[in-house]
mmCIF file of C-alpha atoms in Angstrom:
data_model
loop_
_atom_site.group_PDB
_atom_site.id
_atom_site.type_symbol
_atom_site.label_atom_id
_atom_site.label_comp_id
_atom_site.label_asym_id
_atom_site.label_seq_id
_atom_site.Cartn_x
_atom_site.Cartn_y
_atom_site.Cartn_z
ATOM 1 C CA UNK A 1 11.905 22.584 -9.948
ATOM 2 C CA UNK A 2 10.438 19.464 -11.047
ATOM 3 C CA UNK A 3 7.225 20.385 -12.535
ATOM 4 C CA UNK A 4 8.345 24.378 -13.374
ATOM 5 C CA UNK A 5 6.926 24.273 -17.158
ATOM 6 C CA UNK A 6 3.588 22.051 -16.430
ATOM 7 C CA UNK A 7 0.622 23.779 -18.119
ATOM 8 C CA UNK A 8 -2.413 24.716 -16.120
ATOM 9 C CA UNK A 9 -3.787 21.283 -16.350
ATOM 10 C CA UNK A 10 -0.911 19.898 -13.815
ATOM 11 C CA UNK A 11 -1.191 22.735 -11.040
ATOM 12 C CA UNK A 12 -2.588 21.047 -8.401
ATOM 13 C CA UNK A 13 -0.033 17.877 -8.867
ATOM 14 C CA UNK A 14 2.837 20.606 -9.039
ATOM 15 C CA UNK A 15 1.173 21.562 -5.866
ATOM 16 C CA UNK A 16 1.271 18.551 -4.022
ATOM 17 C CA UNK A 17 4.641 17.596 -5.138
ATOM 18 C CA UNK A 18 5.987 20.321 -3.793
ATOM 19 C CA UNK A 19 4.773 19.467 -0.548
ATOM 20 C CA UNK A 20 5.936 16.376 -0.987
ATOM 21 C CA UNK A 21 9.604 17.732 -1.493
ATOM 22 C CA UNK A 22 9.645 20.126 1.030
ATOM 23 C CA UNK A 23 8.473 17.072 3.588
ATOM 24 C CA UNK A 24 11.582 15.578 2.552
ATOM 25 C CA UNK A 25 13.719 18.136 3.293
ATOM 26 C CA UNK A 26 12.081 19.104 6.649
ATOM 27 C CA UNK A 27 12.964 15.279 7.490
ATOM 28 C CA UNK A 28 16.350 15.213 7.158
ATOM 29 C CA UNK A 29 16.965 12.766 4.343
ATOM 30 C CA UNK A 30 14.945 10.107 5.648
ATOM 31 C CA UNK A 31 14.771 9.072 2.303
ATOM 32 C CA UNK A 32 18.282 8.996 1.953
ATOM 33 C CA UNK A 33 19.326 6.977 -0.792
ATOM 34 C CA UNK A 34 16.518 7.349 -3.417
ATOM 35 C CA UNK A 35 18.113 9.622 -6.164
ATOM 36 C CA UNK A 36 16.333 12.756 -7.083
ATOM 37 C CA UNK A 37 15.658 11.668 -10.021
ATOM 38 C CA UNK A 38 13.643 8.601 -8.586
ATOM 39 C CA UNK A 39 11.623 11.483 -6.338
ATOM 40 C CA UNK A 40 10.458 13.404 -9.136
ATOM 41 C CA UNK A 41 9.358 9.976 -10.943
ATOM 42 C CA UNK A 42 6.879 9.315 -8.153
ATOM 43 C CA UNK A 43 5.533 12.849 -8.099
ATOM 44 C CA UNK A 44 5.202 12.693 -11.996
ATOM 45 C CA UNK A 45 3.659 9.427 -12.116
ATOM 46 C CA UNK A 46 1.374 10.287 -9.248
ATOM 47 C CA UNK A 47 0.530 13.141 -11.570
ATOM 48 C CA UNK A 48 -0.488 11.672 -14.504
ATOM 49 C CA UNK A 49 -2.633 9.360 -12.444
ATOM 50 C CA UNK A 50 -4.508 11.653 -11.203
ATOM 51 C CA UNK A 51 -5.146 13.415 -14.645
ATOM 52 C CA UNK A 52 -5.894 10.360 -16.246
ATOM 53 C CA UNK A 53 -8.685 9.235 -13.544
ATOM 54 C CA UNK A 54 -10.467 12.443 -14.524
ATOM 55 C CA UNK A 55 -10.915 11.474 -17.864
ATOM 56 C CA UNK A 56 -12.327 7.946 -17.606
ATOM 57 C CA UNK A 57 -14.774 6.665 -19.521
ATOM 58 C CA UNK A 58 -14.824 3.139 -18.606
ATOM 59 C CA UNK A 59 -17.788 1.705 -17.465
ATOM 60 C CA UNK A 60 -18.894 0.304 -14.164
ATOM 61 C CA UNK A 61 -17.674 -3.538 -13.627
ATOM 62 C CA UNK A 62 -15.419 -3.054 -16.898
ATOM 63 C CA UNK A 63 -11.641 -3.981 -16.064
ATOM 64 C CA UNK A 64 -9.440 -2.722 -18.935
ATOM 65 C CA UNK A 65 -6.111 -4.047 -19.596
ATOM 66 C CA UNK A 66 -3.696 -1.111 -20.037
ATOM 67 C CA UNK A 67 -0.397 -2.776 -20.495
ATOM 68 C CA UNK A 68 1.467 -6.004 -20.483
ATOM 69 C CA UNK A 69 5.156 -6.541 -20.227
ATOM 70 C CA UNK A 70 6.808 -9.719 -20.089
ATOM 71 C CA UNK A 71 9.105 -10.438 -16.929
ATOM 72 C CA UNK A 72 11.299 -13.570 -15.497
ATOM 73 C CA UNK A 73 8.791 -15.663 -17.809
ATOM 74 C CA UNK A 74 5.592 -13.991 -16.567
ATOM 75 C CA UNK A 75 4.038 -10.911 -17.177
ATOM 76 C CA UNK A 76 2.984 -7.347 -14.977
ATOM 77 C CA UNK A 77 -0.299 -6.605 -16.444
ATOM 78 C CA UNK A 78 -1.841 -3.403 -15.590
ATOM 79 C CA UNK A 79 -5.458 -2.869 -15.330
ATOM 80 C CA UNK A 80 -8.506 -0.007 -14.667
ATOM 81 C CA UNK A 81 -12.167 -0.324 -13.711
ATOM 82 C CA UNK A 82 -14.620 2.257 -12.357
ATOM 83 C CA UNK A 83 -14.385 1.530 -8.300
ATOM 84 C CA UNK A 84 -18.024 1.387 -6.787
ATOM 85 C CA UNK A 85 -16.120 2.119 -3.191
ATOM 86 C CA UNK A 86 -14.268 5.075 -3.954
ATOM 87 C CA UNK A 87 -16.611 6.493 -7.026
ATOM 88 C CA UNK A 88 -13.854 6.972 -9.053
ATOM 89 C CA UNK A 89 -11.523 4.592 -11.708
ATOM 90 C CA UNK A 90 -8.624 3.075 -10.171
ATOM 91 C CA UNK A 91 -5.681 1.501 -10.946
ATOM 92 C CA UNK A 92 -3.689 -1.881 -10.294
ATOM 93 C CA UNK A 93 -1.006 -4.001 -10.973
ATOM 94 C CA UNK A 94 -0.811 -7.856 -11.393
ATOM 95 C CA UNK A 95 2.057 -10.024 -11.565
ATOM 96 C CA UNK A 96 1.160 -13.439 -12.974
ATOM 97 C CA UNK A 97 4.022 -15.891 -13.011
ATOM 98 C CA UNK A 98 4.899 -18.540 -15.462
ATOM 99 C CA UNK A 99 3.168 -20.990 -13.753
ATOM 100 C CA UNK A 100 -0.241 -19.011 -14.134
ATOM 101 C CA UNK A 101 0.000 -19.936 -17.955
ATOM 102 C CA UNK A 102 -0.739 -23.696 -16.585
ATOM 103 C CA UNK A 103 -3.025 -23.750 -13.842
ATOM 104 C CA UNK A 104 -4.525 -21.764 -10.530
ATOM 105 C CA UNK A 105 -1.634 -20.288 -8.535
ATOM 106 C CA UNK A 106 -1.708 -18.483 -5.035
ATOM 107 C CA UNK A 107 -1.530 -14.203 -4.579
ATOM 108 C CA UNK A 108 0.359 -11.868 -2.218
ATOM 109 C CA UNK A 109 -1.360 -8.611 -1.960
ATOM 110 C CA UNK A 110 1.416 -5.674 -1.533
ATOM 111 C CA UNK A 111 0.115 -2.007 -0.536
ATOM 112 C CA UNK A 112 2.485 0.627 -0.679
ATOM 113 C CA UNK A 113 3.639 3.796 1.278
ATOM 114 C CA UNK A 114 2.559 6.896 1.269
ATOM 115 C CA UNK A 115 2.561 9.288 -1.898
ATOM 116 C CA UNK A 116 2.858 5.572 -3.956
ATOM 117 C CA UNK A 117 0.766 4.628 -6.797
ATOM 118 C CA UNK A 118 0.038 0.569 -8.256
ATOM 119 C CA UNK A 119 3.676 1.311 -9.724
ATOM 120 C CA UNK A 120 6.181 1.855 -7.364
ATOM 121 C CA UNK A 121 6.599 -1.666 -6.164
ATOM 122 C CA UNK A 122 6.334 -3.500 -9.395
ATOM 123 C CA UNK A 123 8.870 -1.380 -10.863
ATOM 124 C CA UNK A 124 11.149 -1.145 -8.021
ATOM 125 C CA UNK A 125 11.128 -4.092 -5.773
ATOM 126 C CA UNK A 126 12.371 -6.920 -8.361
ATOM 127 C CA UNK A 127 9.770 -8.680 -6.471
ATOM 128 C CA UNK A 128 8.696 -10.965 -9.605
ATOM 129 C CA UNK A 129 11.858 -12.648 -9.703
ATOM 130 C CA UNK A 130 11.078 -14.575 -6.346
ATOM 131 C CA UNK A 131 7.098 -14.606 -7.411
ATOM 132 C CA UNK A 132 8.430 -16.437 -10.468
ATOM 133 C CA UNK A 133 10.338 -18.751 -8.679
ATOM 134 C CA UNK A 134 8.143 -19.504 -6.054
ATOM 135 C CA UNK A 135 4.913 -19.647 -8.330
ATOM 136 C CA UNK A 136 2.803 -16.696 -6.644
ATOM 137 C CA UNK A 137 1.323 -14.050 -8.212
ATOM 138 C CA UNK A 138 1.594 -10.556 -7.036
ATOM 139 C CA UNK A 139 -1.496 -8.044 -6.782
ATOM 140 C CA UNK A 140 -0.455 -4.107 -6.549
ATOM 141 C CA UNK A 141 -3.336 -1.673 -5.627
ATOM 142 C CA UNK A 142 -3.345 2.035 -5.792
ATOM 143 C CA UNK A 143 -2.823 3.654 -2.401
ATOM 144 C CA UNK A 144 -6.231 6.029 -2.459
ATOM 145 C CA UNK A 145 -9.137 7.170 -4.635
ATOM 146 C CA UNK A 146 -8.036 9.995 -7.445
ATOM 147 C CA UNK A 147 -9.580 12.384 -9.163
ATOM 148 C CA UNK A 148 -12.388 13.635 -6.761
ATOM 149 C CA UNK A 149 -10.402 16.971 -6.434
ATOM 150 C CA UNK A 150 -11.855 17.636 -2.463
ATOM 151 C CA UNK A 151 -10.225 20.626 -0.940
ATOM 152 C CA UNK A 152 -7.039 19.984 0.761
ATOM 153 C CA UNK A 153 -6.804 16.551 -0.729
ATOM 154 C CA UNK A 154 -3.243 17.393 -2.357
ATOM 155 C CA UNK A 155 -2.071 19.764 0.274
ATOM 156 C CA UNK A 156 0.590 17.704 1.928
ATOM 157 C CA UNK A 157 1.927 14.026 1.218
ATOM 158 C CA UNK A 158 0.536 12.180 4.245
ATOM 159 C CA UNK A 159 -2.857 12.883 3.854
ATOM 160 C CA UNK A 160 -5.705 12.652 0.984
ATOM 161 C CA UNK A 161 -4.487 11.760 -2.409
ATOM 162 C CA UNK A 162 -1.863 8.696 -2.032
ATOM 163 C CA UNK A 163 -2.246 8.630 1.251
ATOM 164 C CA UNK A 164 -5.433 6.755 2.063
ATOM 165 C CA UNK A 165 -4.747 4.595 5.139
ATOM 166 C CA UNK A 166 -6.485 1.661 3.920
ATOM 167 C CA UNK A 167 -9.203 2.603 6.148
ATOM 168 C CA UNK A 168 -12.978 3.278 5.761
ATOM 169 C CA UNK A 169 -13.622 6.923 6.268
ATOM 170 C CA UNK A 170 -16.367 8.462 8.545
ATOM 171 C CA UNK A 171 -15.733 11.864 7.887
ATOM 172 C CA UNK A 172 -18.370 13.486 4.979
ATOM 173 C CA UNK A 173 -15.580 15.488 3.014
ATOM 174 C CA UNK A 174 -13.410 12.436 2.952
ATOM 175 C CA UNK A 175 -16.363 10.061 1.945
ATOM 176 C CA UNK A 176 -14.860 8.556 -0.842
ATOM 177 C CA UNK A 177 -11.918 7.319 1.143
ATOM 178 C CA UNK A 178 -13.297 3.600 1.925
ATOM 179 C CA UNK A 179 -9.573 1.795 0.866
ATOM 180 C CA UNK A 180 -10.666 -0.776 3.606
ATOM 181 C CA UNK A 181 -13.364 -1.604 1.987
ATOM 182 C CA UNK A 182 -11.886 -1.705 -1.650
ATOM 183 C CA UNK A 183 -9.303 -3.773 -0.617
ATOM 184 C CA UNK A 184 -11.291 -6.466 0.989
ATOM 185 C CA UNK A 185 -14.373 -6.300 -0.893
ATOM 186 C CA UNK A 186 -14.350 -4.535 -4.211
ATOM 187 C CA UNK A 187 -10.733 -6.237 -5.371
ATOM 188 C CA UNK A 188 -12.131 -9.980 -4.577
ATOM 189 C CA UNK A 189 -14.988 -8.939 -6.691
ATOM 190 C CA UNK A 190 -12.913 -7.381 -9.212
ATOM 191 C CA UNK A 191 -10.518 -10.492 -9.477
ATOM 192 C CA UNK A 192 -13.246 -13.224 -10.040
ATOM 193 C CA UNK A 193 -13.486 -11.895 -13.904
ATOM 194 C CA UNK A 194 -12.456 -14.200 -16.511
ATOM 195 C CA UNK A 195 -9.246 -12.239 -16.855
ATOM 196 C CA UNK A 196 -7.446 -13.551 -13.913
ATOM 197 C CA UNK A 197 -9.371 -16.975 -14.192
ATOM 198 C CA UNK A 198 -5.859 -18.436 -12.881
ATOM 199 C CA UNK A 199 -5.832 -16.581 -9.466
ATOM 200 C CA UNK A 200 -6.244 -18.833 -6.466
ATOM 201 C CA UNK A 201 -7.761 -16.099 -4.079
ATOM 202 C CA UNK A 202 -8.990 -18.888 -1.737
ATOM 203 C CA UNK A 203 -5.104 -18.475 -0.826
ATOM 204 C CA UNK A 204 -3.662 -15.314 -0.103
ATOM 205 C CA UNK A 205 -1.189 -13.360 1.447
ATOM 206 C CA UNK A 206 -0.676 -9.706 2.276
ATOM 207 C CA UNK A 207 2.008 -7.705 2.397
ATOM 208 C CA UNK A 208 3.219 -3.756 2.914
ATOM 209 C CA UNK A 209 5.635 -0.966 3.604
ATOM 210 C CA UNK A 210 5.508 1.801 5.751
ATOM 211 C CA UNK A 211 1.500 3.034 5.522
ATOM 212 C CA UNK A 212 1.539 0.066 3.288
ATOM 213 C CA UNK A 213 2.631 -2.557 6.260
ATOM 214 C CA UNK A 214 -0.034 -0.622 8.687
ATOM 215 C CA UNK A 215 -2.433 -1.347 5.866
ATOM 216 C CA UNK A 216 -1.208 -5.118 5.505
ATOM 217 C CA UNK A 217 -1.299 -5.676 8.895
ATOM 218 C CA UNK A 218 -4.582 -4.352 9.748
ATOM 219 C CA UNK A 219 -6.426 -5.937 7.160
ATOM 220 C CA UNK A 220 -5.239 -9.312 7.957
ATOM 221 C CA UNK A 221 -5.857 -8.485 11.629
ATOM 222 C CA UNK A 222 -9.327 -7.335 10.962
ATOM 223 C CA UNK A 223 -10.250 -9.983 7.968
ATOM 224 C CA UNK A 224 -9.243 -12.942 10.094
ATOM 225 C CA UNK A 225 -12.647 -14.686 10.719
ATOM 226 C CA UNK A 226 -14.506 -13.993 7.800
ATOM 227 C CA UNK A 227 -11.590 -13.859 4.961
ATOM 228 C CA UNK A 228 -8.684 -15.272 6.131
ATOM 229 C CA UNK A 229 -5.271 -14.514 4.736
ATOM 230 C CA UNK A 230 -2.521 -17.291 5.424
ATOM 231 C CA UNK A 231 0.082 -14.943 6.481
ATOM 232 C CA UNK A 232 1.659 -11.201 6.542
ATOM 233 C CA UNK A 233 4.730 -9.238 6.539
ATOM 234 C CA UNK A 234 5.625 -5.308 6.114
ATOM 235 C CA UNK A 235 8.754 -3.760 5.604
ATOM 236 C CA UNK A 236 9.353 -0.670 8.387
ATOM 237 C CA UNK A 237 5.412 -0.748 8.960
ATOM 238 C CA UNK A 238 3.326 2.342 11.114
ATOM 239 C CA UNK A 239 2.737 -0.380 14.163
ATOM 240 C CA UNK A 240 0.887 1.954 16.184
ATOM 241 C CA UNK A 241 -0.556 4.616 14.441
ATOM 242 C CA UNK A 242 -2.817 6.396 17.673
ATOM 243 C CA UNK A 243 0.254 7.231 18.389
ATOM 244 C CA UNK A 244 2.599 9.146 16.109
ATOM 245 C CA UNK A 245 2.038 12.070 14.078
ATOM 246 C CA UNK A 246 1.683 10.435 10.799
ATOM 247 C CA UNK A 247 -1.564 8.075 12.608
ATOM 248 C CA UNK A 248 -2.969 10.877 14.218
ATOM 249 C CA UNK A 249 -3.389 13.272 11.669
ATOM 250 C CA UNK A 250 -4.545 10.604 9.048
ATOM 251 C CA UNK A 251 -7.234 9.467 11.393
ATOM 252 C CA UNK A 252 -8.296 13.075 12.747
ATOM 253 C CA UNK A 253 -9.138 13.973 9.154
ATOM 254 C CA UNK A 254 -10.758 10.745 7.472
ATOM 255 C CA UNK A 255 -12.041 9.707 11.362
ATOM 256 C CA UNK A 256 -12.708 12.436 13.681
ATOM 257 C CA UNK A 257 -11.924 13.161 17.159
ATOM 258 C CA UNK A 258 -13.070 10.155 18.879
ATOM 259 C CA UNK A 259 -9.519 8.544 19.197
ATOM 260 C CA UNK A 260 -11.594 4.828 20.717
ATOM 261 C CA UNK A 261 -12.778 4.617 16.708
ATOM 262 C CA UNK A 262 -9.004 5.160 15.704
ATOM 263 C CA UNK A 263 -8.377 1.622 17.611
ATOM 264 C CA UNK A 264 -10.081 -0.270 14.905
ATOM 265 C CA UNK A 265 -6.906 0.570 12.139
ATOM 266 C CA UNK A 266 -4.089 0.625 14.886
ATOM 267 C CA UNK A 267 -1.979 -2.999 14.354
ATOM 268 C CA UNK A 268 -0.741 -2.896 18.311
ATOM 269 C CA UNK A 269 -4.538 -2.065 19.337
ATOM 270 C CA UNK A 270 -5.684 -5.171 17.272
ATOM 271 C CA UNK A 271 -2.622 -7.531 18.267
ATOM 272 C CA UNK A 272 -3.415 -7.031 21.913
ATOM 273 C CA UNK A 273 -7.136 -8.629 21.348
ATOM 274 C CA UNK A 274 -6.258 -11.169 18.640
ATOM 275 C CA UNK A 275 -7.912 -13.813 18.542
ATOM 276 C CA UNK A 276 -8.442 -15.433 14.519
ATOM 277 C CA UNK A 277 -6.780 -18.174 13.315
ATOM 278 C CA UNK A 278 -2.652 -18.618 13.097
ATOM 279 C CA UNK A 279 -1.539 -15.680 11.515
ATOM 280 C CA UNK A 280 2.654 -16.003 10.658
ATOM 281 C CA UNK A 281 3.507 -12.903 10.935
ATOM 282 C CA UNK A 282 7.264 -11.206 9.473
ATOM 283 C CA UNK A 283 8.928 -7.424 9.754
ATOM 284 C CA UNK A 284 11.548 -5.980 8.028
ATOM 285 C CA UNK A 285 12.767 -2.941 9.565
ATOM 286 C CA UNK A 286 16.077 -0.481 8.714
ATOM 287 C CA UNK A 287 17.907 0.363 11.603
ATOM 288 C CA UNK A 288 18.663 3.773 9.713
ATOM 289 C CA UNK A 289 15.690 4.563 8.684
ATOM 290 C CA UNK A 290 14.790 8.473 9.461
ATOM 291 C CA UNK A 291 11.306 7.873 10.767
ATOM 292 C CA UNK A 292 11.862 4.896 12.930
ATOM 293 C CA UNK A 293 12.042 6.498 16.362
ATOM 294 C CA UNK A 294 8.965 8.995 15.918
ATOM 295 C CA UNK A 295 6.590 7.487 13.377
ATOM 296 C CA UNK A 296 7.073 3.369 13.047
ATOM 297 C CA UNK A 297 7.390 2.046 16.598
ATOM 298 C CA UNK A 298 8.232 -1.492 15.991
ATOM 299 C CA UNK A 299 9.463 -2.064 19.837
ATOM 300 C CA UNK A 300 6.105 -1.306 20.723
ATOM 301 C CA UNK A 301 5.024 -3.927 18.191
ATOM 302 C CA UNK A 302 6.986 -6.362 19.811
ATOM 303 C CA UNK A 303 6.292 -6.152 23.031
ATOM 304 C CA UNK A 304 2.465 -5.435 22.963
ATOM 305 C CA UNK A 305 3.508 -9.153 20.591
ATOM 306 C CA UNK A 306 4.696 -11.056 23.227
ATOM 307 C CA UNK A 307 2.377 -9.800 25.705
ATOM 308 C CA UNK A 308 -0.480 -11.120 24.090
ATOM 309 C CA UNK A 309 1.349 -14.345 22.174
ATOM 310 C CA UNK A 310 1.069 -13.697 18.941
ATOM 311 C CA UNK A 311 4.032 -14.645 17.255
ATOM 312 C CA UNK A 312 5.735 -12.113 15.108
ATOM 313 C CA UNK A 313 9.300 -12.112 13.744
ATOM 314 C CA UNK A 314 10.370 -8.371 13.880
ATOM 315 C CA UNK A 315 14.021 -8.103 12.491
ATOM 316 C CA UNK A 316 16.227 -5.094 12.543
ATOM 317 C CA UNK A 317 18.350 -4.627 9.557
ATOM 318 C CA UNK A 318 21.622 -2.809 10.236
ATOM 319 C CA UNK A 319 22.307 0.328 8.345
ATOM 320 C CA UNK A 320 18.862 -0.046 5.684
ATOM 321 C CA UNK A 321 16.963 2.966 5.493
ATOM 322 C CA UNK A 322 13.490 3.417 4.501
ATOM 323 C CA UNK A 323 13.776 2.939 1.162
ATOM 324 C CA UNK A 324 13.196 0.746 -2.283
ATOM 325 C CA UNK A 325 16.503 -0.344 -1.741
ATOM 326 C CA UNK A 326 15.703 -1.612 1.421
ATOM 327 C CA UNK A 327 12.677 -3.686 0.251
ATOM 328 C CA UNK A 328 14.482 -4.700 -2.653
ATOM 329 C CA UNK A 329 17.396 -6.159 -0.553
ATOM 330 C CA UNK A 330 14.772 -8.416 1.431
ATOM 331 C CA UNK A 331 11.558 -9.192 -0.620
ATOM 332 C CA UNK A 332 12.774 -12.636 -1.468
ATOM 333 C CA UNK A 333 12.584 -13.544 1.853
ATOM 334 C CA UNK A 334 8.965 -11.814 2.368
ATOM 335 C CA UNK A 335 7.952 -14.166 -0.913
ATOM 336 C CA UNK A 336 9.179 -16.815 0.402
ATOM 337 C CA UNK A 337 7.717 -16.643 3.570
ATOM 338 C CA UNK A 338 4.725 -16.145 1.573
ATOM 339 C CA UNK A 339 4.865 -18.792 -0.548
ATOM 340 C CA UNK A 340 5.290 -21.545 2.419
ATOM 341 C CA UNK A 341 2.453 -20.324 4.004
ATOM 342 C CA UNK A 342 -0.089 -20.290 0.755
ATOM 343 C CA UNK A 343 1.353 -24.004 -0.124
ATOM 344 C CA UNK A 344 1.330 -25.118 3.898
#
């Protein structure tokens, strides 16, 4: 019982971890792999997140620097600021690279999965060995707004807090849920302070996993003709969310019933009417990953791909499961493929 002695203050994160565990379970250990130790780290951190957002007191347009640690020559910095889009502070993560200490260099975006905070990737992926190497630096959103405390919003995993969809929501209750618009808007704004004076953001890249690579995908889709990104890749990525029970409840709740507005945040809906500027385009996906068959649909993916021409490289990776250790075993590669695009 991970969060048995919490005080009173921690109730509702106890709450929604314990959904989160019992979703686990229920899915047969389609998380297989992650240690249990690693589970109650992301419900704990999650946690404190959320407590912490209800106590800000920074003020609007302020980005605060909360920590700095040095890594492969550059440093993760980790930063707050009172979001206008989601009326609440958030968090992020930014990876500057050695070469940042000497000029502009180019950024990957990378939004994570579901019940994922800012944290989980920089800590987990070894990502900034690659970024390092390569001379990109890596930006690391939260994954929704925190602190509002709406009913429900920490009921179950895949839904409200953590699990924001990185779509605008239409819904009243869910008002505050505009991760769309934070993302595309609100973080270029953010980024133009004098703090990360060394960020080329006229060349960018976007990357995901899981809700994360639905997120990644869409974006770039949608962003094409007025704010370009050079390319995109996701690691086992929700290709067609109208479509599977993760999608459908996320947009029910933040979008209503009308399943024609859903279109707008589905990546196969989008592919199939593409028609921006080249867009490389890279999956990762885990041939043992638990929620491949009813929630990721990459085949679809591929062949709603080819039907329309837009070239996508979706490879299946024998045995990987849906996991860290799966993104860890392959983010070079995503970097990489980054990193020729943003210097193309």
């Amino acid at each position: 019982k991970v969060l048995q002695e919490e005080n009173s203050t921690l109730k509702r994160s106890e709450h929604r971890s314990q959904a989160f565990r019992s979703s686990l379970s229920s899915s047969a250990g389609a998380f297989s792999g992650i240690p249990k130790a690693h589970i109650r780290a992301i419900c704990i951190t999650s946690s404190a997140s959320s407590i912490s957002d209800n106590q800000s007191n920074i003020k609007m347009d302020e980005v605060k620097e909360l920590t700095a640690n040095k890594m492969y020559g550059g440093f993760n910095k980790r930063y707050s600021h009172q979001s206008k889009a989601l009326s609440c502070e958030m968090k992020f993560t930014v990876y500057f690279p050695p070469a940042a200490s000497e000029g502009k260099v180019p950024v990957v975006f990378y939004l994570s999965g579901l019940t994922c905070n800012d944290e989980n990737f920089i800590i987990k992926s070894n990502a900034q060995r690659a970024a390092a190497e390569m001379g990109v630096a890596l930006i690391a959103p939260d994954t929704s707004p925190r602190g509002h405390n709406v009913e429900g919003e920490a009921d179950s995993y895949d839904f409200g807090v953590g699990a924001g969809f990185y779509l605008n929501a239409t819904q009243d209750k869910w008002r505050h849920w505009q991760m769309y618009s934070y993302i595309t808007s609100e973080m270029k704004t953010v980024l133009s302070g004098p703090s990360f004076s060394s960020l080329d953001m006229s060349r960018k890249s976007i990357m995901g996993h899981s809700m994360g690579g639905h997120g990644a995908f869409t974006i770039a889709l949608k962003a094409a003709k007025e704010d370009a990104f050079k390319s995109v890749s996701a690691f086992s990525p929700i290709c067609n969310p109208t479509q599977v029970p993760w999608g459908k409840k996320a947009f029910k709740g933040y979008l209503g019933e009308d399943e024609e507005a859903w279109k707008k945040y589905d990546t196969c809906e989008l592919v199939s009417t593409y028609q921006g500027p080249s867009l490389p385009a890279l999956v990762d996906q885990g041939t043992a990953d638990n929620f491949l068959a009813e929630q990721l649909k990459p085949e679809t993916l591929q062949e709603v791909a080819d039907k329309a021409g837009f070239p996508v490289t979706i490879r299946m990776q024998e045995g990987y499961d849906h996991s860290y250790f799966f993104i860890a075993s392959f983010i070079s590669d995503h970097i990489k493929f980054h990193a020729e695009a943003l210097n193309a």
